């Protein structure tokens, strides 16, 4: 049975205490963060973490992010804390930024996918922070979706994937940011961006200067040593996604042409764009700027899937600000099937 706790209106500590007890008992609780919903369990309890992997169907070598509620908690997880971590945490925590740091022995190796580093962040969501504080545990939480599916930005998405399979879902309404946290490896010099996310690269660089960008961020990867999660198919709906990017008017023309082509083949076509209108079987306007697009992206992928389209044509956006994270997710959802028009 899954208990659904409604907390859309206001924080209710009495109810969070119920969920916190589940965490202490080694059970799983899905909860909102500012980025996406997480599937949480006690990060230091091997059995809880095992359940997370099994429930998601997640490959064992794809490490989890551990969530904390105070900077001091970082000392329980990481063996070395460089000055960049202190500076960045001061500026951006709680918030959508995850650090990869050398792990302490107390962190089970199952949590870190067998790596000797651990990923940690402090989420900017009162429900999440209270759950961590009341359970008195660091909480391991990957996005609360079945492995390979788009991440959940509402409790309904979590219900779709996990109802009946986990102990508890806390419904805190729709998440604000809509894409997962930015993952920054602080064990390299300079630090390396492993996954673009809710905190734009430009903002990090404004504080600590130039950082390296892992080649997987913008394209398909070959070297999987550092971010094992990158090698798996992600965010993918059942439909084939095709990303069309480049000059706005040429992109528009191309999408119109492709809708026609696929219709002639008897296929059902969905379009996701930023403004404009397309006469397809389903059309979703993702918004006017990269923040809006980020907020709507995963929901749109799930909605188009529910409509049963065969093909999703997605307009690309500029890889600036949250646009870098949006394009990274879109390209992965498309299995790197992109058309670039200059
Ligand atoms: O916004 C988020 O980060 C959400 C919410 C729930 O906090 N969580 C999330 O977790 O996106 P997940 O498990 O779906 O993504 C974890 C990412 C993966 O890309 C994984 O490869 C990377 O973090 N990661 C975790 N530990 C790592 C490590 N030790 N070294 C390198 N990458 C690591
Ligand atoms: Mg995920």
CSV table of C-alpha atoms and ligand atoms in Angstrom, one decimal:
chain,number,residue,atom,x,y,z
A,1,UNK,CA,0.0,0.0,0.0
A,2,UNK,CA,1.1,3.5,-0.7
A,3,UNK,CA,0.2,6.4,1.6
A,4,UNK,CA,-0.2,9.7,-0.2
A,5,UNK,CA,0.3,12.7,2.0
A,6,UNK,CA,-1.1,15.9,0.6
A,7,UNK,CA,1.0,18.9,1.4
A,8,UNK,CA,0.3,21.3,-1.4
A,9,UNK,CA,-1.0,24.1,0.8
A,10,UNK,CA,1.3,24.3,3.8
A,11,UNK,CA,4.0,22.5,5.6
A,12,UNK,CA,2.7,20.0,8.1
A,13,UNK,CA,5.4,18.7,10.4
A,14,UNK,CA,3.1,16.1,12.0
A,15,UNK,CA,2.6,14.5,8.6
A,16,UNK,CA,6.3,14.7,7.7
A,17,UNK,CA,7.1,12.9,10.9
A,18,UNK,CA,5.1,9.9,9.6
A,19,UNK,CA,7.2,9.9,6.4
A,20,UNK,CA,10.4,10.4,8.5
A,21,UNK,CA,9.6,7.3,10.4
A,22,UNK,CA,9.3,5.3,7.2
A,23,UNK,CA,12.8,6.5,6.3
A,24,UNK,CA,14.2,5.5,9.7
A,25,UNK,CA,12.6,2.0,9.2
A,26,UNK,CA,14.4,1.6,5.9
A,27,UNK,CA,11.3,2.2,3.7
A,28,UNK,CA,11.0,4.4,0.7
A,29,UNK,CA,9.4,7.8,0.5
A,30,UNK,CA,8.9,9.9,-2.6
A,31,UNK,CA,9.1,13.6,-1.9
A,32,UNK,CA,9.3,16.9,-3.7
A,33,UNK,CA,12.4,19.0,-4.2
A,34,UNK,CA,12.8,22.3,-6.1
A,35,UNK,CA,14.1,20.4,-9.1
A,36,UNK,CA,12.1,17.1,-9.5
A,37,UNK,CA,10.6,14.5,-7.1
A,38,UNK,CA,13.1,12.2,-5.4
A,39,UNK,CA,12.7,8.5,-4.4
A,40,UNK,CA,14.2,8.7,-1.0
A,41,UNK,CA,15.7,6.1,1.4
A,42,UNK,CA,18.3,6.2,4.2
A,43,UNK,CA,21.6,6.7,2.4
A,44,UNK,CA,23.6,4.8,5.1
A,45,UNK,CA,21.3,1.8,5.1
A,46,UNK,CA,22.3,-0.7,2.4
A,47,UNK,CA,18.9,-2.4,2.4
A,48,UNK,CA,17.1,0.9,1.8
A,49,UNK,CA,19.5,1.8,-1.0
A,50,UNK,CA,19.0,-1.7,-2.5
A,51,UNK,CA,15.3,-1.1,-2.6
A,52,UNK,CA,15.8,2.2,-4.4
A,53,UNK,CA,17.7,0.5,-7.2
A,54,UNK,CA,15.3,-2.4,-7.4
A,55,UNK,CA,12.2,-0.2,-7.4
A,56,UNK,CA,13.5,2.1,-10.1
A,57,UNK,CA,15.1,-0.7,-12.2
A,58,UNK,CA,18.3,1.3,-12.0
A,59,UNK,CA,21.6,-0.2,-13.1
A,60,UNK,CA,23.8,-0.8,-10.0
A,61,UNK,CA,26.7,1.2,-11.3
A,62,UNK,CA,24.7,4.4,-11.6
A,63,UNK,CA,25.3,6.2,-8.3
A,64,UNK,CA,22.7,8.1,-6.2
A,65,UNK,CA,22.6,11.7,-4.9
A,66,UNK,CA,22.6,12.0,-1.1
A,67,UNK,CA,20.5,14.8,0.3
A,68,UNK,CA,21.3,16.7,3.5
A,69,UNK,CA,19.7,19.5,5.5
A,70,UNK,CA,22.8,21.3,6.9
A,71,UNK,CA,26.3,21.9,5.8
A,72,UNK,CA,27.7,20.1,8.9
A,73,UNK,CA,26.1,16.9,7.6
A,74,UNK,CA,28.5,17.0,4.6
A,75,UNK,CA,31.3,16.0,7.1
A,76,UNK,CA,29.5,12.7,7.8
A,77,UNK,CA,29.6,11.8,4.1
A,78,UNK,CA,32.7,13.4,2.5
A,79,UNK,CA,36.3,12.8,3.6
A,80,UNK,CA,37.7,15.9,2.1
A,81,UNK,CA,35.9,19.2,1.7
A,82,UNK,CA,37.7,21.6,-0.6
A,83,UNK,CA,37.3,25.4,-0.3
A,84,UNK,CA,35.3,25.5,-3.6
A,85,UNK,CA,32.6,23.4,-1.8
A,86,UNK,CA,32.5,25.8,1.1
A,87,UNK,CA,32.3,28.9,-1.2
A,88,UNK,CA,29.7,27.4,-3.6
A,89,UNK,CA,27.6,26.0,-0.7
A,90,UNK,CA,27.5,29.4,1.0
A,91,UNK,CA,26.3,31.0,-2.2
A,92,UNK,CA,24.0,28.3,-3.7
A,93,UNK,CA,22.8,25.9,-0.9
A,94,UNK,CA,20.1,25.1,-0.4
A,95,UNK,CA,19.7,24.8,-4.1
A,96,UNK,CA,20.0,22.8,-7.3
A,97,UNK,CA,23.7,22.1,-7.1
A,98,UNK,CA,25.3,18.7,-6.4
A,99,UNK,CA,28.9,18.2,-5.4
A,100,UNK,CA,30.9,15.0,-6.1
A,101,UNK,CA,33.5,14.6,-3.3
A,102,UNK,CA,35.7,11.8,-2.0
A,103,UNK,CA,33.5,9.6,0.2
A,104,UNK,CA,33.9,8.4,3.8
A,105,UNK,CA,33.9,4.7,4.6
A,106,UNK,CA,30.6,5.0,6.4
A,107,UNK,CA,28.9,5.6,3.0
A,108,UNK,CA,28.0,2.2,1.7
A,109,UNK,CA,29.5,1.5,-1.7
A,110,UNK,CA,26.1,0.5,-3.1
A,111,UNK,CA,25.0,4.1,-2.6
A,112,UNK,CA,27.8,5.4,-4.8
A,113,UNK,CA,27.6,2.7,-7.4
A,114,UNK,CA,30.9,1.3,-6.3
A,115,UNK,CA,32.8,4.6,-6.7
A,116,UNK,CA,35.0,6.1,-4.0
A,117,UNK,CA,33.2,9.5,-4.4
A,118,UNK,CA,29.8,10.5,-3.2
A,119,UNK,CA,27.4,13.0,-4.7
A,120,UNK,CA,25.7,15.4,-2.2
A,121,UNK,CA,23.2,18.3,-2.3
A,122,UNK,CA,21.0,20.3,-0.1
A,123,UNK,CA,17.6,20.8,-1.7
A,124,UNK,CA,15.7,24.1,-1.5
A,125,UNK,CA,12.4,22.7,-0.5
A,126,UNK,CA,10.9,22.9,3.0
A,127,UNK,CA,9.2,19.5,2.8
A,128,UNK,CA,12.5,17.8,1.7
A,129,UNK,CA,14.6,19.7,4.3
A,130,UNK,CA,12.1,18.8,7.1
A,131,UNK,CA,12.0,15.2,6.1
A,132,UNK,CA,15.8,15.0,6.2
A,133,UNK,CA,15.9,16.7,9.6
A,134,UNK,CA,13.1,14.7,11.2
A,135,UNK,CA,14.5,11.4,10.0
A,136,UNK,CA,18.0,12.4,11.2
A,137,UNK,CA,19.4,10.6,8.2
A,138,UNK,CA,21.1,11.7,5.0
A,139,UNK,CA,18.6,10.7,2.3
A,140,UNK,CA,19.7,9.0,-1.0
A,141,UNK,CA,17.2,10.1,-3.7
A,142,UNK,CA,17.4,9.6,-7.4
A,143,UNK,CA,14.6,11.1,-9.4
A,144,UNK,CA,11.4,9.2,-8.6
A,145,UNK,CA,10.8,7.7,-12.0
A,146,UNK,CA,11.2,4.3,-13.5
A,147,UNK,CA,14.7,4.1,-14.9
A,148,UNK,CA,14.8,5.6,-18.4
A,149,UNK,CA,11.6,7.5,-18.1
A,150,UNK,CA,11.2,11.3,-17.9
A,151,UNK,CA,11.8,12.6,-14.4
A,152,UNK,CA,8.7,13.4,-12.3
A,153,UNK,CA,7.7,17.1,-11.7
A,154,UNK,CA,4.5,16.3,-9.9
A,155,UNK,CA,3.2,13.7,-7.4
A,156,UNK,CA,0.9,12.4,-10.2
A,157,UNK,CA,4.0,11.4,-12.2
A,158,UNK,CA,5.3,9.5,-9.2
A,159,UNK,CA,1.9,7.8,-8.7
A,160,UNK,CA,2.0,6.7,-12.4
A,161,UNK,CA,5.4,5.0,-11.9
A,162,UNK,CA,5.3,3.8,-8.3
A,163,UNK,CA,1.8,3.6,-6.8
A,164,UNK,CA,1.7,0.4,-4.7
A,165,UNK,CA,5.4,-0.1,-4.9
A,166,UNK,CA,6.6,2.3,-2.2
A,167,UNK,CA,5.5,3.2,1.3
A,168,UNK,CA,4.7,6.9,0.9
A,169,UNK,CA,4.4,9.8,-1.6
A,170,UNK,CA,4.4,13.3,-0.3
A,171,UNK,CA,2.5,15.6,-2.7
A,172,UNK,CA,4.0,19.1,-2.6
A,173,UNK,CA,2.5,20.2,-6.0
A,174,UNK,CA,4.5,20.9,-9.1
A,175,UNK,CA,8.3,21.4,-8.8
A,176,UNK,CA,9.6,24.9,-9.6
A,177,UNK,CA,12.6,24.2,-11.6
A,178,UNK,CA,11.7,21.1,-13.5
A,179,UNK,CA,15.1,19.7,-14.4
A,180,UNK,CA,17.5,18.0,-12.0
A,181,UNK,CA,20.3,19.6,-10.1
A,182,UNK,CA,23.6,20.6,-11.7
A,183,UNK,CA,26.3,17.9,-10.9
A,184,UNK,CA,29.8,19.3,-10.3
A,185,UNK,CA,32.8,17.1,-9.7
A,186,UNK,CA,35.0,18.9,-7.1
A,187,UNK,CA,37.7,16.2,-7.1
A,188,UNK,CA,39.2,17.6,-10.3
A,189,UNK,CA,41.1,20.8,-10.8
A,190,UNK,CA,39.4,22.9,-12.1
A,191,UNK,CA,36.1,21.3,-11.1
A,192,UNK,CA,34.2,19.4,-13.9
A,193,UNK,CA,30.5,19.9,-14.9
A,194,UNK,CA,29.2,16.3,-15.1
A,195,UNK,CA,25.5,17.1,-15.6
A,196,UNK,CA,24.0,20.6,-16.5
A,197,UNK,CA,21.0,21.2,-14.4
A,198,UNK,CA,18.9,23.7,-12.4
A,199,UNK,CA,21.8,26.0,-11.6
A,200,UNK,CA,23.3,27.5,-14.8
A,201,UNK,CA,27.0,26.9,-15.5
A,202,UNK,CA,27.4,30.7,-15.9
A,203,UNK,CA,26.4,31.3,-12.3
A,204,UNK,CA,29.0,28.8,-11.0
A,205,UNK,CA,31.7,30.3,-13.1
A,206,UNK,CA,30.9,33.8,-11.8
A,207,UNK,CA,31.8,32.5,-8.3
A,208,UNK,CA,34.8,30.1,-8.9
A,209,UNK,CA,36.0,30.9,-12.4
A,210,UNK,CA,36.2,28.6,-15.4
A,211,UNK,CA,35.3,25.0,-15.0
A,212,UNK,CA,35.7,22.0,-17.3
A,213,UNK,CA,32.8,20.6,-19.1
A,214,UNK,CA,32.6,16.9,-19.5
A,215,UNK,CA,32.2,16.0,-23.2
A,216,UNK,CA,29.0,14.1,-22.4
A,217,UNK,CA,27.2,17.3,-21.5
A,218,UNK,CA,26.7,18.4,-25.1
A,219,UNK,CA,26.9,15.2,-27.0
A,220,UNK,CA,27.0,11.4,-26.9
A,221,UNK,CA,29.8,10.0,-24.7
A,222,UNK,CA,32.5,7.5,-25.1
A,223,UNK,CA,34.4,7.9,-21.8
A,224,UNK,CA,32.1,6.8,-19.0
A,225,UNK,CA,34.6,6.5,-16.3
A,226,UNK,CA,33.7,9.6,-14.4
A,227,UNK,CA,29.9,9.8,-14.7
A,228,UNK,CA,28.6,6.3,-15.1
A,229,UNK,CA,25.0,7.4,-15.2
A,230,UNK,CA,25.6,9.1,-18.5
A,231,UNK,CA,25.8,6.0,-20.5
A,232,UNK,CA,22.2,5.0,-20.0
A,233,UNK,CA,19.2,6.0,-22.2
A,234,UNK,CA,17.4,8.7,-20.3
A,235,UNK,CA,14.2,10.7,-20.1
A,236,UNK,CA,12.9,8.7,-23.0
A,237,UNK,CA,9.2,8.5,-23.7
A,238,UNK,CA,7.9,5.6,-25.8
A,239,UNK,CA,7.6,7.8,-28.9
A,240,UNK,CA,10.7,8.6,-31.0
A,241,UNK,CA,11.9,12.1,-30.2
A,242,UNK,CA,13.6,14.2,-32.9
A,243,UNK,CA,15.2,17.5,-32.0
A,244,UNK,CA,15.3,20.2,-34.6
A,245,UNK,CA,17.6,23.1,-33.8
A,246,UNK,CA,19.0,26.1,-35.6
A,247,UNK,CA,17.5,29.3,-37.1
A,248,UNK,CA,14.0,29.8,-35.9
A,249,UNK,CA,12.2,30.2,-39.3
A,250,UNK,CA,14.0,27.2,-40.9
A,251,UNK,CA,13.2,25.1,-37.8
A,252,UNK,CA,9.5,26.0,-38.2
A,253,UNK,CA,9.6,25.1,-41.9
A,254,UNK,CA,11.3,21.8,-41.2
A,255,UNK,CA,8.8,20.8,-38.5
A,256,UNK,CA,5.9,21.6,-40.8
A,257,UNK,CA,7.5,19.5,-43.5
A,258,UNK,CA,8.2,16.6,-41.1
A,259,UNK,CA,4.6,16.6,-39.7
A,260,UNK,CA,3.4,16.1,-43.3
A,261,UNK,CA,5.9,13.4,-44.1
A,262,UNK,CA,5.1,11.3,-41.0
A,263,UNK,CA,1.3,11.8,-41.5
A,264,UNK,CA,1.7,10.4,-45.0
A,265,UNK,CA,3.4,7.4,-43.4
A,266,UNK,CA,0.3,7.0,-41.2
A,267,UNK,CA,2.1,8.0,-37.9
A,268,UNK,CA,0.7,10.2,-35.1
A,269,UNK,CA,2.9,13.3,-34.5
A,270,UNK,CA,3.3,15.5,-31.4
A,271,UNK,CA,5.2,18.8,-31.4
A,272,UNK,CA,6.8,20.6,-28.5
A,273,UNK,CA,7.8,24.2,-29.3
A,274,UNK,CA,8.5,27.6,-27.8
A,275,UNK,CA,5.7,29.7,-29.1
A,276,UNK,CA,4.1,29.5,-32.5
A,277,UNK,CA,1.6,26.9,-33.5
A,278,UNK,CA,1.7,23.6,-35.3
A,279,UNK,CA,-1.1,21.7,-36.8
A,280,UNK,CA,-0.1,18.2,-35.5
A,281,UNK,CA,-2.0,15.5,-33.6
A,282,UNK,CA,-0.8,17.1,-30.3
A,283,UNK,CA,0.9,20.4,-29.7
A,284,UNK,CA,2.5,21.7,-26.5
A,285,UNK,CA,3.9,25.2,-26.1
A,286,UNK,CA,6.8,24.8,-23.7
A,287,UNK,CA,7.1,28.6,-22.9
A,288,UNK,CA,8.9,31.8,-23.7
A,289,UNK,CA,12.2,31.4,-22.0
A,290,UNK,CA,14.6,28.6,-20.8
A,291,UNK,CA,13.1,28.7,-17.2
A,292,UNK,CA,9.6,28.0,-18.5
A,293,UNK,CA,10.8,25.4,-20.9
A,294,UNK,CA,12.7,23.6,-18.1
A,295,UNK,CA,9.7,23.7,-15.9
A,296,UNK,CA,7.4,22.1,-18.6
A,297,UNK,CA,9.7,19.7,-20.4
A,298,UNK,CA,9.3,16.4,-18.6
A,299,UNK,CA,5.6,16.9,-18.1
A,300,UNK,CA,5.2,17.5,-21.8
A,301,UNK,CA,7.1,14.3,-22.7
A,302,UNK,CA,4.9,12.3,-20.4
A,303,UNK,CA,1.7,14.0,-21.8
A,304,UNK,CA,2.6,13.3,-25.4
A,305,UNK,CA,3.3,9.7,-24.5
A,306,UNK,CA,-0.2,9.4,-22.9
A,307,UNK,CA,-1.7,10.8,-26.1
A,308,UNK,CA,0.0,7.9,-27.9
A,309,UNK,CA,1.9,9.8,-30.5
A,310,UNK,CA,4.6,7.8,-32.5
A,311,UNK,CA,6.9,10.8,-33.1
A,312,UNK,CA,7.7,13.8,-31.0
A,313,UNK,CA,9.2,16.8,-32.9
A,314,UNK,CA,10.9,19.1,-30.5
A,315,UNK,CA,12.2,22.6,-31.2
A,316,UNK,CA,15.7,23.1,-29.8
A,317,UNK,CA,16.6,26.2,-27.7
A,318,UNK,CA,19.8,28.1,-27.2
A,319,UNK,CA,22.3,26.3,-24.9
A,320,UNK,CA,22.5,29.2,-22.4
A,321,UNK,CA,21.3,29.5,-18.8
A,322,UNK,CA,18.9,26.6,-18.2
A,323,UNK,CA,19.0,26.0,-22.0
A,324,UNK,CA,22.1,23.8,-21.6
A,325,UNK,CA,20.2,21.5,-19.2
A,326,UNK,CA,17.1,21.5,-21.4
A,327,UNK,CA,19.1,20.6,-24.5
A,328,UNK,CA,21.0,17.9,-22.7
A,329,UNK,CA,17.8,16.2,-21.6
A,330,UNK,CA,16.1,16.6,-25.0
A,331,UNK,CA,19.0,15.1,-26.9
A,332,UNK,CA,19.2,12.2,-24.5
A,333,UNK,CA,15.4,11.7,-24.8
A,334,UNK,CA,16.0,11.7,-28.6
A,335,UNK,CA,18.8,9.2,-28.4
A,336,UNK,CA,20.8,12.0,-30.1
A,337,UNK,CA,18.6,12.1,-33.1
A,338,UNK,CA,18.9,15.8,-34.0
A,339,UNK,CA,18.6,17.9,-37.1
A,340,UNK,CA,20.7,21.0,-37.1
A,341,UNK,CA,19.7,23.8,-39.5
A,342,UNK,CA,21.9,26.9,-40.0
B,1,LIG,O1,17.8,17.3,-8.8
B,1,LIG,C1,18.3,16.2,-8.5
B,1,LIG,O2,19.5,16.0,-8.5
B,1,LIG,C2,17.3,15.0,-8.3
B,1,LIG,C3,16.5,15.4,-7.0
B,1,LIG,C4,15.7,14.2,-6.5
B,1,LIG,O3,17.4,15.8,-6.0
B,1,LIG,N1,18.0,13.8,-8.2
B,1,LIG,C5,18.6,13.2,-9.2
B,1,LIG,O4,19.2,12.0,-9.0
B,1,LIG,O5,18.5,13.6,-10.4
B,1,LIG,P1,19.6,10.9,-10.1
B,1,LIG,O6,20.0,9.7,-9.4
B,1,LIG,O7,18.5,10.7,-11.0
B,1,LIG,O8,20.8,11.5,-10.8
B,1,LIG,C6,22.1,11.3,-10.2
B,1,LIG,C7,23.2,11.8,-11.1
B,1,LIG,C8,23.5,10.8,-12.1
B,1,LIG,O9,23.8,11.4,-13.3
B,1,LIG,C9,24.8,10.2,-11.5
B,1,LIG,O10,25.6,9.6,-12.5
B,1,LIG,C10,25.4,11.3,-10.9
B,1,LIG,O11,24.4,12.1,-10.3
B,1,LIG,N2,26.3,10.9,-9.7
B,1,LIG,C11,25.9,10.5,-8.5
B,1,LIG,N3,27.0,10.1,-7.8
B,1,LIG,C12,28.1,10.3,-8.6
B,1,LIG,C13,29.5,10.2,-8.3
B,1,LIG,N4,30.0,9.7,-7.2
B,1,LIG,N5,30.3,10.5,-9.4
B,1,LIG,C14,29.8,11.0,-10.5
B,1,LIG,N6,28.5,11.2,-10.8
B,1,LIG,C15,27.6,10.8,-9.8
B,2,LIG,MG1,17.2,10.5,-12.8
